[in-house]
Short mmCIF file of C-alpha atoms and ligand atoms in Angstrom, two decimals:
data_model
loop_
_atom_site.label_atom_id
_atom_site.label_comp_id
_atom_site.label_asym_id
_atom_site.label_seq_id
_atom_site.Cartn_x
_atom_site.Cartn_y
_atom_site.Cartn_z
CA UNK A 1 -5.66 13.95 -12.11
CA UNK A 2 -8.17 11.92 -14.06
CA UNK A 3 -11.37 13.74 -15.00
CA UNK A 4 -14.85 12.48 -14.41
CA UNK A 5 -15.33 12.27 -18.16
CA UNK A 6 -12.24 10.10 -18.71
CA UNK A 7 -13.37 7.99 -15.83
CA UNK A 8 -16.83 7.53 -17.24
CA UNK A 9 -15.26 6.14 -20.39
CA UNK A 10 -13.24 3.55 -18.48
CA UNK A 11 -13.97 -0.16 -18.37
CA UNK A 12 -14.28 -0.12 -14.62
CA UNK A 13 -17.18 2.26 -14.81
CA UNK A 14 -18.91 0.11 -17.36
CA UNK A 15 -18.59 -2.70 -14.81
CA UNK A 16 -19.94 -0.34 -12.18
CA UNK A 17 -22.94 0.51 -14.31
CA UNK A 18 -23.59 -3.18 -14.61
CA UNK A 19 -24.18 -3.49 -10.90
CA UNK A 20 -20.93 -2.86 -9.04
CA UNK A 21 -21.86 0.57 -7.77
CA UNK A 22 -23.09 1.22 -4.31
CA UNK A 23 -26.59 -0.08 -3.93
CA UNK A 24 -29.17 1.55 -1.72
CA UNK A 25 -32.61 0.05 -1.78
CA UNK A 26 -35.45 -0.44 0.67
CA UNK A 27 -33.38 1.17 3.42
CA UNK A 28 -30.51 -1.22 2.84
CA UNK A 29 -27.02 -0.10 1.88
CA UNK A 30 -24.31 -2.15 0.22
CA UNK A 31 -20.82 -0.77 0.65
CA UNK A 32 -18.47 -1.82 -2.15
CA UNK A 33 -14.81 -2.24 -1.24
CA UNK A 34 -11.89 -3.00 -3.56
CA UNK A 35 -8.36 -4.27 -3.19
CA UNK A 36 -5.65 -5.40 -5.59
CA UNK A 37 -4.81 -8.36 -3.35
CA UNK A 38 -6.47 -11.78 -3.34
CA UNK A 39 -9.27 -12.69 -0.98
CA UNK A 40 -7.05 -14.26 1.71
CA UNK A 41 -4.60 -11.33 1.97
CA UNK A 42 -4.63 -9.55 5.38
CA UNK A 43 -5.91 -6.23 3.99
CA UNK A 44 -8.87 -7.96 2.33
CA UNK A 45 -9.56 -10.09 5.39
CA UNK A 46 -9.53 -7.03 7.65
CA UNK A 47 -12.06 -5.21 5.47
CA UNK A 48 -14.19 -8.35 5.38
CA UNK A 49 -14.07 -8.46 9.19
CA UNK A 50 -15.13 -4.81 9.29
CA UNK A 51 -18.05 -5.51 6.95
CA UNK A 52 -19.23 -8.47 8.99
CA UNK A 53 -19.13 -6.44 12.17
CA UNK A 54 -21.12 -3.61 10.59
CA UNK A 55 -23.62 -6.01 9.09
CA UNK A 56 -24.12 -7.62 12.48
CA UNK A 57 -24.46 -4.32 14.34
CA UNK A 58 -27.02 -3.01 11.84
CA UNK A 59 -28.92 -6.34 11.60
CA UNK A 60 -28.09 -6.52 7.91
CA UNK A 61 -29.13 -2.98 7.01
CA UNK A 62 -25.57 -2.23 5.89
CA UNK A 63 -23.48 -4.91 4.25
CA UNK A 64 -20.15 -5.02 2.40
CA UNK A 65 -19.42 -6.42 -1.04
CA UNK A 66 -15.72 -6.91 -1.65
CA UNK A 67 -14.00 -6.96 -5.05
CA UNK A 68 -10.49 -8.36 -4.52
CA UNK A 69 -7.63 -9.15 -6.94
CA UNK A 70 -7.67 -5.83 -8.77
CA UNK A 71 -10.96 -6.63 -10.53
CA UNK A 72 -11.84 -2.94 -10.73
CA UNK A 73 -8.49 -1.67 -11.90
CA UNK A 74 -5.26 -0.25 -10.60
CA UNK A 75 -5.01 1.53 -7.28
CA UNK A 76 -4.95 4.94 -8.95
CA UNK A 77 -8.13 4.02 -10.85
CA UNK A 78 -9.93 2.85 -7.76
CA UNK A 79 -9.03 5.94 -5.75
CA UNK A 80 -10.64 8.01 -8.48
CA UNK A 81 -13.64 5.69 -8.68
CA UNK A 82 -14.15 6.25 -4.96
CA UNK A 83 -13.81 10.03 -5.33
CA UNK A 84 -16.55 9.95 -7.95
CA UNK A 85 -18.79 7.62 -5.89
CA UNK A 86 -18.59 4.70 -8.28
CA UNK A 87 -17.37 2.59 -5.42
CA UNK A 88 -17.16 3.19 -1.69
CA UNK A 89 -13.93 1.91 -0.20
CA UNK A 90 -10.51 1.54 -1.81
CA UNK A 91 -7.63 -0.05 0.05
CA UNK A 92 -4.47 1.31 -1.56
CA UNK A 93 -0.73 1.41 -0.96
CA UNK A 94 0.63 4.86 -0.13
CA UNK A 95 3.44 4.30 -2.62
CA UNK A 96 0.86 4.08 -5.38
CA UNK A 97 -0.96 7.28 -4.47
CA UNK A 98 1.64 9.66 -3.09
CA UNK A 99 1.95 11.70 -6.28
CA UNK A 100 -1.75 12.44 -5.94
CA UNK A 101 -1.71 13.04 -2.16
CA UNK A 102 1.46 14.96 -1.24
CA UNK A 103 0.70 14.82 2.50
CA UNK A 104 1.48 11.08 2.38
CA UNK A 105 4.95 11.59 0.91
CA UNK A 106 6.93 11.70 4.17
CA UNK A 107 5.73 8.18 5.01
CA UNK A 108 6.96 6.81 1.68
CA UNK A 109 10.50 8.20 1.85
CA UNK A 110 13.27 5.67 2.42
CA UNK A 111 14.49 4.80 5.91
CA UNK A 112 12.11 7.04 7.86
CA UNK A 113 10.94 4.31 10.26
CA UNK A 114 13.23 2.47 12.66
CA UNK A 115 11.09 -0.65 12.77
CA UNK A 116 7.49 -1.77 12.26
CA UNK A 117 6.52 -0.87 15.81
CA UNK A 118 7.73 2.69 15.18
CA UNK A 119 5.67 2.86 11.97
CA UNK A 120 2.59 1.62 13.84
CA UNK A 121 3.01 4.24 16.59
CA UNK A 122 3.34 7.00 13.98
CA UNK A 123 0.23 5.81 12.12
CA UNK A 124 -1.77 5.60 15.34
CA UNK A 125 -0.53 8.93 16.68
CA UNK A 126 -0.97 12.60 15.77
CA UNK A 127 1.21 12.48 12.63
CA UNK A 128 -0.69 9.59 11.07
CA UNK A 129 -4.11 10.90 12.02
CA UNK A 130 -3.33 14.35 10.59
CA UNK A 131 -2.25 12.76 7.29
CA UNK A 132 -5.42 10.62 7.16
CA UNK A 133 -7.42 13.81 7.62
CA UNK A 134 -5.91 15.45 4.53
CA UNK A 135 -7.65 12.98 2.18
CA UNK A 136 -10.87 14.95 2.80
CA UNK A 137 -9.54 17.79 0.66
CA UNK A 138 -9.80 15.49 -2.35
CA UNK A 139 -13.14 13.78 -1.91
CA UNK A 140 -12.05 10.93 0.34
CA UNK A 141 -12.22 9.98 4.00
CA UNK A 142 -9.07 8.40 5.40
CA UNK A 143 -10.46 5.61 7.56
CA UNK A 144 -7.31 3.82 8.65
CA UNK A 145 -3.72 2.88 7.98
CA UNK A 146 -2.87 -0.79 7.62
CA UNK A 147 0.55 -2.43 7.72
CA UNK A 148 2.60 -3.12 4.64
CA UNK A 149 5.85 -4.06 6.34
CA UNK A 150 9.30 -3.23 5.05
CA UNK A 151 10.07 -3.60 1.38
CA UNK A 152 13.21 -5.24 0.03
CA UNK A 153 14.57 -6.06 -3.40
CA UNK A 154 14.22 -9.29 -5.32
CA UNK A 155 15.58 -10.13 -8.74
CA UNK A 156 16.14 -12.87 -11.24
CA UNK A 157 19.92 -12.50 -11.60
CA UNK A 158 22.13 -12.37 -8.52
CA UNK A 159 22.31 -11.33 -4.86
CA UNK A 160 22.40 -7.59 -4.15
CA UNK A 161 24.78 -6.50 -1.42
CA UNK A 162 25.50 -2.86 -2.23
CA UNK A 163 24.15 -0.25 -4.67
CA UNK A 164 26.93 -1.28 -7.10
CA UNK A 165 25.18 -4.67 -7.54
CA UNK A 166 22.06 -2.86 -8.75
CA UNK A 167 23.77 -1.47 -11.83
CA UNK A 168 21.93 -2.43 -15.05
CA UNK A 169 18.99 -3.92 -13.16
CA UNK A 170 15.68 -2.79 -14.54
CA UNK A 171 13.50 -2.70 -11.46
CA UNK A 172 9.75 -2.31 -11.29
CA UNK A 173 8.40 0.33 -8.93
CA UNK A 174 4.88 1.63 -8.19
CA UNK A 175 3.87 4.72 -10.16
CA UNK A 176 5.39 7.24 -7.74
CA UNK A 177 8.06 9.89 -8.18
CA UNK A 178 9.48 9.00 -4.78
CA UNK A 179 9.83 5.34 -5.71
CA UNK A 180 11.39 6.12 -9.09
CA UNK A 181 13.96 8.45 -7.52
CA UNK A 182 14.56 6.13 -4.57
CA UNK A 183 15.35 3.05 -6.67
CA UNK A 184 17.41 5.08 -9.14
CA UNK A 185 19.39 6.44 -6.20
CA UNK A 186 19.83 2.88 -4.94
CA UNK A 187 21.67 2.15 -8.19
CA UNK A 188 19.03 0.55 -10.41
CA UNK A 189 17.01 1.63 -13.39
CA UNK A 190 13.49 2.20 -12.03
CA UNK A 191 10.47 1.48 -14.23
CA UNK A 192 6.89 2.07 -13.07
CA UNK A 193 4.64 -0.84 -14.03
CA UNK A 194 1.14 -1.62 -12.72
CA UNK A 195 1.09 -4.13 -9.91
CA UNK A 196 -0.87 -6.73 -11.87
CA UNK A 197 1.82 -6.89 -14.57
CA UNK A 198 4.86 -7.52 -12.39
CA UNK A 199 4.78 -11.32 -12.49
CA UNK A 200 4.65 -11.44 -16.29
CA UNK A 201 7.24 -8.66 -16.48
CA UNK A 202 9.68 -10.75 -14.44
CA UNK A 203 8.81 -13.95 -16.27
CA UNK A 204 9.36 -12.44 -19.72
CA UNK A 205 12.46 -10.47 -18.58
CA UNK A 206 10.84 -7.18 -19.43
CA UNK A 207 12.15 -6.32 -15.95
CA UNK A 208 14.89 -7.98 -13.88
CA UNK A 209 13.75 -7.01 -10.43
CA UNK A 210 11.01 -5.62 -8.20
CA UNK A 211 10.70 -4.59 -4.57
CA UNK A 212 8.00 -5.42 -2.09
CA UNK A 213 7.27 -7.10 1.24
CA UNK A 214 7.38 -10.86 1.95
CA UNK A 215 3.59 -11.21 1.88
CA UNK A 216 3.23 -9.79 -1.63
CA UNK A 217 6.34 -11.55 -2.94
CA UNK A 218 4.70 -14.83 -1.92
CA UNK A 219 1.03 -14.18 -2.69
CA UNK A 220 1.76 -12.99 -6.24
CA UNK A 221 4.09 -15.99 -6.79
CA UNK A 222 6.75 -13.59 -8.00
CA UNK A 223 9.24 -15.68 -6.02
CA UNK A 224 8.88 -18.40 -8.65
CA UNK A 225 10.50 -16.12 -11.23
CA UNK A 226 12.74 -13.89 -9.08
CA UNK A 227 14.93 -16.19 -7.03
CA UNK A 228 17.12 -13.69 -5.14
CA UNK A 229 15.75 -11.79 -2.16
CA UNK A 230 18.11 -9.14 -0.80
CA UNK A 231 17.03 -7.55 2.43
CA UNK A 232 17.32 -3.77 2.05
CA UNK A 233 14.30 -2.73 4.18
CA UNK A 234 14.31 0.54 2.27
CA UNK A 235 10.69 1.60 2.74
CA UNK A 236 7.94 0.97 5.27
CA UNK A 237 5.09 3.08 3.89
CA UNK A 238 1.71 1.83 5.16
CA UNK A 239 -1.48 0.98 3.29
CA UNK A 240 -4.49 3.31 3.47
CA UNK A 241 -8.18 2.52 3.72
CA UNK A 242 -10.06 5.28 1.93
CA UNK A 243 -13.76 5.91 1.58
CA UNK A 244 -15.70 8.06 -0.88
CA UNK A 245 -16.42 11.27 1.05
CA UNK A 246 -19.69 11.91 -0.76
CA UNK A 247 -20.91 8.44 0.13
CA UNK A 248 -19.73 8.81 3.70
CA UNK A 249 -21.43 12.18 4.07
CA UNK A 250 -24.68 10.72 2.74
CA UNK A 251 -24.86 8.28 5.67
CA UNK A 252 -26.53 9.12 8.96
CA UNK A 253 -24.20 10.37 11.64
CA UNK A 254 -24.68 7.14 13.62
CA UNK A 255 -23.68 5.08 10.57
CA UNK A 256 -20.67 7.31 9.96
CA UNK A 257 -19.56 6.78 13.55
CA UNK A 258 -20.04 3.04 13.19
CA UNK A 259 -17.92 2.91 10.04
CA UNK A 260 -15.15 4.92 11.68
CA UNK A 261 -15.23 2.83 14.82
CA UNK A 262 -15.12 -0.48 12.96
CA UNK A 263 -12.35 0.76 10.67
CA UNK A 264 -10.34 1.69 13.76
CA UNK A 265 -11.03 -1.69 15.34
CA UNK A 266 -10.01 -3.46 12.14
CA UNK A 267 -6.44 -2.16 12.53
CA UNK A 268 -5.35 -4.55 15.32
CA UNK A 269 -7.22 -7.34 13.51
CA UNK A 270 -5.22 -6.57 10.38
CA UNK A 271 -1.95 -6.36 12.30
CA UNK A 272 -2.41 -9.79 13.84
CA UNK A 273 -3.19 -11.28 10.43
CA UNK A 274 -0.25 -9.37 8.97
CA UNK A 275 2.33 -10.66 11.45
CA UNK A 276 1.21 -14.19 10.74
CA UNK A 277 1.15 -13.71 6.97
CA UNK A 278 4.62 -12.13 6.84
CA UNK A 279 6.07 -15.04 8.81
CA UNK A 280 4.40 -17.77 6.75
CA UNK A 281 5.14 -16.02 3.45
CA UNK A 282 8.82 -15.74 4.37
CA UNK A 283 8.95 -19.41 5.37
CA UNK A 284 7.15 -20.51 2.20
CA UNK A 285 9.47 -18.72 -0.20
CA UNK A 286 12.63 -19.75 1.62
CA UNK A 287 11.47 -23.37 1.66
CA UNK A 288 10.84 -23.03 -2.08
CA UNK A 289 14.56 -22.31 -2.50
CA UNK A 290 14.69 -18.52 -2.80
CA UNK A 291 18.24 -17.30 -2.05
CA UNK A 292 18.24 -14.85 0.85
CA UNK A 293 20.92 -12.35 1.76
CA UNK A 294 21.14 -9.40 4.10
CA UNK A 295 22.14 -6.35 2.05
CA UNK A 296 24.44 -3.63 3.36
CA UNK A 297 21.61 -1.37 4.51
CA UNK A 298 24.06 1.32 5.64
CA UNK A 299 25.33 1.63 2.06
CA UNK A 300 21.76 1.93 0.73
CA UNK A 301 20.96 4.44 3.43
CA UNK A 302 23.88 6.59 2.25
CA UNK A 303 22.91 6.17 -1.40
CA UNK A 304 19.42 7.58 -0.88
CA UNK A 305 20.64 10.46 1.34
CA UNK A 306 20.76 13.17 -1.38
CA UNK A 307 17.39 12.17 -2.84
CA UNK A 308 15.82 12.26 0.61
CA UNK A 309 17.36 15.67 1.26
CA UNK A 310 15.88 16.94 -2.01
CA UNK A 311 12.38 15.90 -0.96
CA UNK A 312 12.95 17.46 2.43
CA UNK A 313 13.52 20.88 0.89
CA UNK A 314 9.75 20.99 1.12
CA UNK A 315 9.21 22.39 4.62
CA UNK A 316 6.05 20.34 5.30
CA UNK A 317 7.81 17.10 4.38
CA UNK A 318 10.89 18.04 6.41
CA UNK A 319 8.82 18.87 9.50
CA UNK A 320 6.93 15.59 9.31
CA UNK A 321 10.09 13.53 8.79
CA UNK A 322 11.67 15.24 11.82
CA UNK A 323 8.58 14.57 13.93
CA UNK A 324 8.68 10.92 12.93
CA UNK A 325 12.35 10.73 13.80
CA UNK A 326 11.87 12.37 17.18
CA UNK A 327 8.93 10.10 18.07
CA UNK A 328 9.71 7.11 20.30
C1 LIG B 401 1.91 -4.10 -2.09
C2 LIG B 401 0.70 -3.30 -1.69
C3 LIG B 401 -0.18 -3.08 -2.90
C4 LIG B 401 0.61 -2.40 -3.98
C5 LIG B 401 1.84 -3.19 -4.29
C6 LIG B 401 2.71 -2.52 -5.34
O1 LIG B 401 -0.04 -3.96 -0.69
O2 LIG B 401 -1.30 -2.34 -2.52
O3 LIG B 401 -0.15 -2.31 -5.12
O4 LIG B 401 2.61 -3.42 -3.12
O5 LIG B 401 3.92 -2.57 -5.24
O6 LIG B 401 2.75 -4.29 -0.99
O7 LIG B 401 2.15 -1.96 -6.30
#
């Protein structure tokens, strides 16, 4: 875990010192929120919606300032910046933070959700809410889960049907032990690379492949350099909306309730935007000539079996995975 000292030496904090940090003056509060995605991505739009609602309800006393496109660093950086109150809200992918927050690991394992509706019910129900609660142990408030859809594999070489087709493919994964082991088990050679470097990595052949959802594949333009999309649907981990606990605790109880309520209400807003974005992103990349194939998901399911079993030797992970499985 990054220390406060290391953090204070980082470029992001210099930016914060120059005016990014939470501002509180003359009774007004500015909540800073960050995201690695561009301004029109559903996660960013949902947080913007939340900010507008809060600004309206407080007659401008609380407003949001959003920093999209990874301006303040990687997701791991921004989680730490939020813990140390340099910024207020970080929207991050669970895959990128599950080394740091073990309670999130069951949601990032392969093939734990039957479909997106199942994932949404789990996030909304007792399992999801209990996991959100655990962020408080490490200086954060888990405000909400957002959708991230199913991830599949795309590469610059050839269609992937079975794990055997993954041999020799150097595939980018988020910085997560689960993702490294999962993609290795699926037959490839997994390499963690920061999100912002994936396009160039594919373009320069530093990597051959990556895995993500349709929305990200399209919005990052990675489809221009990786022309084969093979539908593996191997992971459906959600996104998390996290707030600095110290900043949250410093608000009045009415303001805390308002933030929680609007975060909760932003979930269906995000989901509607998400469904639309996934559909248009898919259409856009297919119209641009990306080759699509349905992979043999049963074969991938079998390939990740032992790795999943290994993670489930941890009783807490095993119990959560079983609860997810038993849930309608
Ligand atoms: C996208 C997530 C984003 C992650 C990215 C990744 O929305 O937060 O940073 O995947 O793979 O789907 O790193």
